[in-house]
Short mmCIF file of C-alpha atoms in Angstrom, two decimals:
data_model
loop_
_atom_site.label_atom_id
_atom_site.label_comp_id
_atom_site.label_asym_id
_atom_site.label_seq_id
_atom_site.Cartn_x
_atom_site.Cartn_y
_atom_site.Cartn_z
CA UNK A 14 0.00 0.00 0.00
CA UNK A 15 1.32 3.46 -1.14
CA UNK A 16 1.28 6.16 1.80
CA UNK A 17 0.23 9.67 -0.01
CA UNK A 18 2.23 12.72 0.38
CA UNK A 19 -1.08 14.47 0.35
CA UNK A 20 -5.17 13.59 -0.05
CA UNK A 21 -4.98 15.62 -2.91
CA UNK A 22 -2.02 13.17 -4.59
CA UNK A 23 -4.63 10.41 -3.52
CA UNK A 24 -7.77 12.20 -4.81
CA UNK A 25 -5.64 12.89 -8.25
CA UNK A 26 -4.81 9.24 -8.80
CA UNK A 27 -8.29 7.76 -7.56
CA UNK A 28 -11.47 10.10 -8.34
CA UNK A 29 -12.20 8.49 -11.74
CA UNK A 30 -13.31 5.29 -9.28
CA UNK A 31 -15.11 8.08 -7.06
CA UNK A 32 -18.99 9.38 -7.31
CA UNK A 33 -19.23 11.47 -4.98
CA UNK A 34 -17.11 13.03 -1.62
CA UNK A 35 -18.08 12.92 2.03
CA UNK A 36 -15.66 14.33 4.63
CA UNK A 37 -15.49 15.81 7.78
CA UNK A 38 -15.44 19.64 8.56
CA UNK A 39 -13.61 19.88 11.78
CA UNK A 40 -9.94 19.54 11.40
CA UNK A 41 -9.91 18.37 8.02
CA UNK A 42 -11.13 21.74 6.32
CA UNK A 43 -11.01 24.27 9.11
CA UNK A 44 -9.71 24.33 12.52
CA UNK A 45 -10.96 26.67 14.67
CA UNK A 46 -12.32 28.46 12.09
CA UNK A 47 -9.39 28.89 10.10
CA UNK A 48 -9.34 27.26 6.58
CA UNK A 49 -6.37 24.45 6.79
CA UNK A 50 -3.51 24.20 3.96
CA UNK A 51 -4.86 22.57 0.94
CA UNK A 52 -8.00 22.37 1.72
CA UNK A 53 -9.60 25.64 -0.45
CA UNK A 54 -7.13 23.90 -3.36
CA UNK A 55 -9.47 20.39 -2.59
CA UNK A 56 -12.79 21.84 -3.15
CA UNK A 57 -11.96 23.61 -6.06
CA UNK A 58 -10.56 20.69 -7.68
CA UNK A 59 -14.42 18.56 -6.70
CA UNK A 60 -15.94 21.41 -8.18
CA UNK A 61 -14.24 21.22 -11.29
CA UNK A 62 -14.98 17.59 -11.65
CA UNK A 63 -18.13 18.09 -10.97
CA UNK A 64 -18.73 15.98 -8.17
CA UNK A 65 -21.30 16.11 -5.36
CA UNK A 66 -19.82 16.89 -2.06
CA UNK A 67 -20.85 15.97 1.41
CA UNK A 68 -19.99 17.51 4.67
CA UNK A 69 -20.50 16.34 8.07
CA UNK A 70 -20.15 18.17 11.34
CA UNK A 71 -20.44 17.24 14.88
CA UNK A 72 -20.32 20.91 16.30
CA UNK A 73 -24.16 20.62 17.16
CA UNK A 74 -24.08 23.89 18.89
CA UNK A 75 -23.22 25.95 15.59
CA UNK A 76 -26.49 26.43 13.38
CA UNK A 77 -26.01 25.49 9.72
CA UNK A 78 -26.52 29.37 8.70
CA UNK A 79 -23.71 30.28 10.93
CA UNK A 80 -21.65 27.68 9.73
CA UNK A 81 -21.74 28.23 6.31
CA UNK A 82 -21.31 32.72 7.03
CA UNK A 83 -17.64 31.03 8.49
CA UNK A 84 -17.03 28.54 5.34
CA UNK A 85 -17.69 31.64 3.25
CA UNK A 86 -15.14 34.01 5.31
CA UNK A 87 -12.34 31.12 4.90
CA UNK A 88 -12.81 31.10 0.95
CA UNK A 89 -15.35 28.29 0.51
CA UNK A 90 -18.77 27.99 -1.31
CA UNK A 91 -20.74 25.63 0.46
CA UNK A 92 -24.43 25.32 0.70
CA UNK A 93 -26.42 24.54 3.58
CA UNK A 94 -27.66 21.69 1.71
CA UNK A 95 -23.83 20.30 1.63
CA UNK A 96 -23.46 20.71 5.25
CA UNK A 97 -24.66 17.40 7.54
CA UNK A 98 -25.02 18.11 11.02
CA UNK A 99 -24.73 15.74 14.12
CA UNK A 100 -27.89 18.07 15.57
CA UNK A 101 -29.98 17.66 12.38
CA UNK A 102 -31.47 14.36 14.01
CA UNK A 103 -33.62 16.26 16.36
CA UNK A 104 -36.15 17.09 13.43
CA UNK A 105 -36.96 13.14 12.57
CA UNK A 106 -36.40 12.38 16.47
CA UNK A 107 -38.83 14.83 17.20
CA UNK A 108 -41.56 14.17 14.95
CA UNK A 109 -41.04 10.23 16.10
CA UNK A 110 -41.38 11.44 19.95
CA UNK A 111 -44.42 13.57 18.66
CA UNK A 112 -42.06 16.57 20.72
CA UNK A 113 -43.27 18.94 18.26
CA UNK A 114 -44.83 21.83 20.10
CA UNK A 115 -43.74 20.77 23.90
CA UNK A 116 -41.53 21.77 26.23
CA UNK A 117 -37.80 20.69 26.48
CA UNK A 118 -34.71 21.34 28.63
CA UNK A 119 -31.92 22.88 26.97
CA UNK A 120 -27.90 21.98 28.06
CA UNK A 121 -25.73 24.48 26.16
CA UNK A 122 -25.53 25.82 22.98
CA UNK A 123 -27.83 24.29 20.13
CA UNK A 124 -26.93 26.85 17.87
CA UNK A 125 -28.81 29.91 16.49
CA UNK A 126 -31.31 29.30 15.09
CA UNK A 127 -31.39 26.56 17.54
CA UNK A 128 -31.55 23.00 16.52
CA UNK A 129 -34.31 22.26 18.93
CA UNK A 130 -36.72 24.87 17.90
CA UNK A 131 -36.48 24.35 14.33
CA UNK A 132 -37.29 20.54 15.20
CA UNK A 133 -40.48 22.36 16.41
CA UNK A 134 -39.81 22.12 19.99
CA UNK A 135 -40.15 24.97 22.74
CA UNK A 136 -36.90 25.38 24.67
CA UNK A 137 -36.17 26.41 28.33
CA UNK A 138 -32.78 26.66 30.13
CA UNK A 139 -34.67 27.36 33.60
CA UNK A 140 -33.73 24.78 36.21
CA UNK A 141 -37.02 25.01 37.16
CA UNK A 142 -38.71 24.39 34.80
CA UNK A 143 -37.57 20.35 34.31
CA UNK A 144 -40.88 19.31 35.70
CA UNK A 145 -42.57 20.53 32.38
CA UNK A 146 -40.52 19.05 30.06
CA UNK A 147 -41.11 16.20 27.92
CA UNK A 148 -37.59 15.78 27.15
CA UNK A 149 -33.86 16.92 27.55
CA UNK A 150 -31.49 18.28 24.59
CA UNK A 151 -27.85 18.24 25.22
CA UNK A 152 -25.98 20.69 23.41
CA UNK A 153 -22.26 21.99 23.90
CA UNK A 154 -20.34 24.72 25.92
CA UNK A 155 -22.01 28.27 27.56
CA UNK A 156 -23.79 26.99 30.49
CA UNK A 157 -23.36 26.69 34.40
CA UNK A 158 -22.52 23.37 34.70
CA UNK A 159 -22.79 22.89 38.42
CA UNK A 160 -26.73 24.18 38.09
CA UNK A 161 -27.38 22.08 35.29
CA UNK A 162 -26.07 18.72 36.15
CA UNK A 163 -27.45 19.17 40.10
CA UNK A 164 -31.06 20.16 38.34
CA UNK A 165 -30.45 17.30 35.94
CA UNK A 166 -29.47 14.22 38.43
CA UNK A 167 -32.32 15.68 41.38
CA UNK A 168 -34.75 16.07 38.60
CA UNK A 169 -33.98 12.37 37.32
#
């Protein structure tokens, strides 16, 4: 087996066998929101091949419009409709749990627009408020942690 100097060596000598690309965002495009070496050079070269592209994300507390304002800043031309997210479950999970219109507890970040409402769901952050809820969303980063989890293990 040949090691690459490069996925774009690879891509070069293999996309005729390819119909279509599906790669990860984080830390294979951009890093902390920075577009990494090679990468802006990549998409072109899909794009002039013509091939569908896929992306997948597991920062579920970035919404897809914010996500793609960032790809745009770092040189890219993604659509939304390119961009998979590990959040964009919630809408099929919440039509299965008919959650559409009830009450949930938000943990973090869930993006903005927020995952959870555009899966139709009302969202609270209030402690409080667990009682009410018909479930609980877990998103990432920007909340009191030692609040949350207390609510979260008394309330279960």
């Amino acid at each position: 087996m040949k090691i690459h100097d490069s996925f774009i060596e690879w891509f070069e000598r293999n996309h005729r066998g390819l119909d279509a690309v599906v790669m990860d965002v984080d830390g294979i495009i951009v890093l902390n929101r920075k577009r990494l070496k090679g990468s802006l050079e990549m998409l072109r070269r899909i794009r002039e091949l013509n091939m569908p592209v896929s992306l997948l994300t597991n920062a579920g507390n970035i919404s897809k419009q914010d996500r793609i304002r960032h790809f745009r800043k770092a040189g890219f031309d993604f659509t939304e409709a390119e961009l998979t997210s590990c959040a964009d479950g919630l809408q099929e999970l919440s039509s299965r749990l008919n959650l559409k219109g009830k009450l949930v507890f938000a943990v973090g970040d869930l993006g903005r627009p927020d995952y959870a409402t555009i899966a139709g769901m009302k969202v609270t952050r209030n402690v409080r408020r667990l009682p009410e809820c018909a479930a609980v969303v877990v998103g990432e980063d920007h909340y009191d942690w030692e609040e949350v989890i207390n609510g979260l293990v008394n309330f279960f």
